[in-house]
């Protein structure tokens, strides 16, 4: 059983991963500056697992703070790095904030962990690195496309940094390329906390259903897809979280085949926006007010994962389907609204 440092561990995906680490018998130490999350998330983690991990409210860019964590916990075996800014549209308006936060935090963390002789690193990447792939399902060997946004570029640049550092040092890294994470823990004690008007489909659906938003706009129905709306590979956040446990265990056991590996995390099945809406209405018995609108700038038509490498090599497979995703997302929204 290992002790894992989780940056961004009070965030959406980080908090679910901390729960799965603790459920698997590991220990977690969290660093988060609460720029996009709340300390109360720790209560949710404790209620679910019966354990409250040590928490440092610090910025991952702060060298002294990160060094201090490795000094306090000399038994940390691996690091999972979630801490980053993640809003694609905002990154276009504030590129320096995104390059500054996402790159500096990664560089600082790598320097501190290597200085502390901790070589194992799991990184939050994104299927955005593939852009609109030429072939579907998209595999890890597909070409990396010119990033559409500063945010997407930070993911590509961090992957490049990891490649270079893994070639030059003891670093052993796994970059996990998430498709579209949605849903919440079945307890509804933790979930996604979007600030302001959500950009992503699922929180917009749940906020519309509960009455916080008047209507959902479907961004385009003239794509080359079966019903014309955009297709994505939605993945339940709990499945996603479990893949991080597998990735840490793989590195710590020395089962990795190369000093840097890349894995797609999706279900392998694409759903259109209209299919997600229909599943939400059917599973939750709620009618959703939606209209068809124009395409959103920068959106791709369709993407879904080839998951054979993560299934066969990482030993991980998504278990939860769209029904569980829309049910847990709705349960979480109702809890937030209560
Ligand atoms: P989130 O915003 O909920 O979590 C990120 C956490 O990091 C937040 O709690 C925030 O307070 C913290 N943070 C940000 N910068 C920090 C810093 N400098 N120091 C300390 N803490 C800092 O986001 P999430 O959805 O959980 O995403 C986690 C990771 O996964 C991010 O790297 C994101 O880019 C990546 N990712 C997310 C998605 C998605 O759709 N949610 C898709 C692909 C990749
Ligand atoms: N959509 C709508 N209406 C909305 C919101 C979204 O129709 O109000 C549609 C989009 O057009 C798209 C689908 O729902 O077809 C999913 O959109 P999201 O914004 O939820 O997700 P994206 O696939 O656009 O973006 C996600 C992450 C990004 C990441 C990107 C590629 O949010 O961080 O995947 O990995 F960069």
mmCIF file of N, CA, C and O in Angstrom, residues 85 87-101 150-151 154:
data_model
loop_
_atom_site.group_PDB
_atom_site.id
_atom_site.type_symbol
_atom_site.label_atom_id
_atom_site.label_comp_id
_atom_site.label_asym_id
_atom_site.label_seq_id
_atom_site.Cartn_x
_atom_site.Cartn_y
_atom_site.Cartn_z
ATOM 1 N N UNK A 85 -5.659 24.936 -14.608
ATOM 2 C CA UNK A 85 -6.865 25.621 -15.083
ATOM 3 C C UNK A 85 -7.369 24.830 -16.290
ATOM 4 O O UNK A 85 -6.579 24.328 -17.085
ATOM 5 N N UNK A 87 -10.627 25.661 -18.311
ATOM 6 C CA UNK A 87 -11.717 26.171 -19.150
ATOM 7 C C UNK A 87 -11.164 26.615 -20.510
ATOM 8 O O UNK A 87 -10.408 27.584 -20.604
ATOM 9 N N UNK A 88 -11.560 25.879 -21.552
ATOM 10 C CA UNK A 88 -11.013 26.098 -22.892
ATOM 11 C C UNK A 88 -11.234 27.549 -23.346
ATOM 12 O O UNK A 88 -10.297 28.225 -23.781
ATOM 13 N N UNK A 89 -12.467 28.044 -23.235
ATOM 14 C CA UNK A 89 -12.799 29.401 -23.698
ATOM 15 C C UNK A 89 -12.033 30.460 -22.926
ATOM 16 O O UNK A 89 -11.496 31.410 -23.505
ATOM 17 N N UNK A 90 -11.959 30.290 -21.604
ATOM 18 C CA UNK A 90 -11.234 31.255 -20.769
ATOM 19 C C UNK A 90 -9.755 31.304 -21.159
ATOM 20 O O UNK A 90 -9.119 32.358 -21.119
ATOM 21 N N UNK A 91 -9.223 30.142 -21.561
ATOM 22 C CA UNK A 91 -7.796 30.098 -21.900
ATOM 23 C C UNK A 91 -7.491 30.952 -23.129
ATOM 24 O O UNK A 91 -6.376 31.459 -23.279
ATOM 25 N N UNK A 92 -8.485 31.125 -24.008
ATOM 26 C CA UNK A 92 -8.288 31.962 -25.192
ATOM 27 C C UNK A 92 -8.216 33.437 -24.769
ATOM 28 O O UNK A 92 -7.440 34.219 -25.320
ATOM 29 N N UNK A 93 -8.990 33.781 -23.733
ATOM 30 C CA UNK A 93 -9.006 35.173 -23.242
ATOM 31 C C UNK A 93 -7.811 35.463 -22.341
ATOM 32 O O UNK A 93 -7.341 36.595 -22.275
ATOM 33 N N UNK A 94 -7.346 34.448 -21.605
ATOM 34 C CA UNK A 94 -6.276 34.648 -20.619
ATOM 35 C C UNK A 94 -5.145 33.645 -20.847
ATOM 36 O O UNK A 94 -4.884 32.791 -19.977
ATOM 37 N N UNK A 95 -4.484 33.724 -22.002
ATOM 38 C CA UNK A 95 -3.482 32.683 -22.297
ATOM 39 C C UNK A 95 -2.345 32.637 -21.288
ATOM 40 O O UNK A 95 -1.897 31.532 -20.911
ATOM 41 N N UNK A 96 -1.897 33.809 -20.825
ATOM 42 C CA UNK A 96 -0.741 33.787 -19.919
ATOM 43 C C UNK A 96 -1.090 33.125 -18.587
ATOM 44 O O UNK A 96 -0.260 32.430 -17.994
ATOM 45 N N UNK A 97 -2.314 33.335 -18.126
ATOM 46 C CA UNK A 97 -2.726 32.694 -16.873
ATOM 47 C C UNK A 97 -2.681 31.172 -17.038
ATOM 48 O O UNK A 97 -2.269 30.451 -16.127
ATOM 49 N N UNK A 98 -3.097 30.696 -18.219
ATOM 50 C CA UNK A 98 -3.123 29.246 -18.462
ATOM 51 C C UNK A 98 -1.724 28.672 -18.646
ATOM 52 O O UNK A 98 -1.386 27.649 -18.053
ATOM 53 N N UNK A 99 -0.913 29.348 -19.488
ATOM 54 C CA UNK A 99 0.466 28.845 -19.639
ATOM 55 C C UNK A 99 1.178 28.920 -18.289
ATOM 56 O O UNK A 99 1.896 28.000 -17.894
ATOM 57 N N UNK A 100 0.982 30.040 -17.580
ATOM 58 C CA UNK A 100 1.658 30.228 -16.295
ATOM 59 C C UNK A 100 1.276 29.145 -15.299
ATOM 60 O O UNK A 100 2.126 28.453 -14.750
ATOM 61 N N UNK A 101 -0.011 28.962 -15.093
ATOM 62 C CA UNK A 101 -0.434 27.987 -14.074
ATOM 63 C C UNK A 101 -0.114 26.550 -14.496
ATOM 64 O O UNK A 101 0.487 25.789 -13.736
ATOM 65 N N UNK A 150 -5.130 27.738 -26.042
ATOM 66 C CA UNK A 150 -4.000 27.720 -25.110
ATOM 67 C C UNK A 150 -4.124 26.577 -24.096
ATOM 68 O O UNK A 150 -3.134 25.932 -23.758
ATOM 69 N N UNK A 151 -5.335 26.305 -23.633
ATOM 70 C CA UNK A 151 -5.515 25.191 -22.690
ATOM 71 C C UNK A 151 -5.022 23.878 -23.309
ATOM 72 O O UNK A 151 -4.216 23.153 -22.711
ATOM 73 N N UNK A 154 -1.380 23.678 -23.474
ATOM 74 C CA UNK A 154 -0.663 23.354 -22.214
ATOM 75 C C UNK A 154 -0.595 21.842 -22.017
ATOM 76 O O UNK A 154 0.395 21.336 -21.493
#
